[in-house]
XYZ file of C-alpha atoms in Angstrom:
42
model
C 20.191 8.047 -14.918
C 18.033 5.188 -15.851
C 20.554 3.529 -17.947
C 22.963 3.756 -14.607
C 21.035 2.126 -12.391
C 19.458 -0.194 -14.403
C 21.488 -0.816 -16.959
C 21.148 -0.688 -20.704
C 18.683 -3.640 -22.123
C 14.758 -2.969 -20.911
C 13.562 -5.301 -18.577
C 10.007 -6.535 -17.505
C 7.468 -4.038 -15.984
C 8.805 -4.580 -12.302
C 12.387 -4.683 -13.256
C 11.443 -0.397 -14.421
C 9.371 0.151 -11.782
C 12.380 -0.744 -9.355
C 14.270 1.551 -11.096
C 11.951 4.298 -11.146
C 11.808 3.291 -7.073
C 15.394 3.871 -6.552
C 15.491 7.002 -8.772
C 12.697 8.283 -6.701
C 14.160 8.072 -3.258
C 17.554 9.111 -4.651
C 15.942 11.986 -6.529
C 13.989 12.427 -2.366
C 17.106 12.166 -0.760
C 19.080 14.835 -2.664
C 19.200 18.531 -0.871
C 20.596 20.121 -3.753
C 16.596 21.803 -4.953
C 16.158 22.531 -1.060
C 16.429 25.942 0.342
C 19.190 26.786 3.365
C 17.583 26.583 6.624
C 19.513 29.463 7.751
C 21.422 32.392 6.246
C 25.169 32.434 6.448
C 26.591 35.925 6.792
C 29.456 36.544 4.897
């Protein structure tokens, strides 16, 4: 994922920490670890 948003060469110290920034709220963002807030019946 860090090639994809960043792209493939390594850049400076704050070009990966940006990275890792938008990874991070991305990685925040994403419900897909959360638990349902309510039970569906079937």
């Amino acid at each position: 994922m860090q090639t994809f948003a960043g792209g493939n060469t390594r850049g400076s110290t704050v070009h990966e920490a940006a990275i890792f920034a938008v990874l991070s709220y991305f990685f925040d963002r994403c419900d897909i670890f959360e638990r349902p807030s309510e039970v569906v019946a079937p």
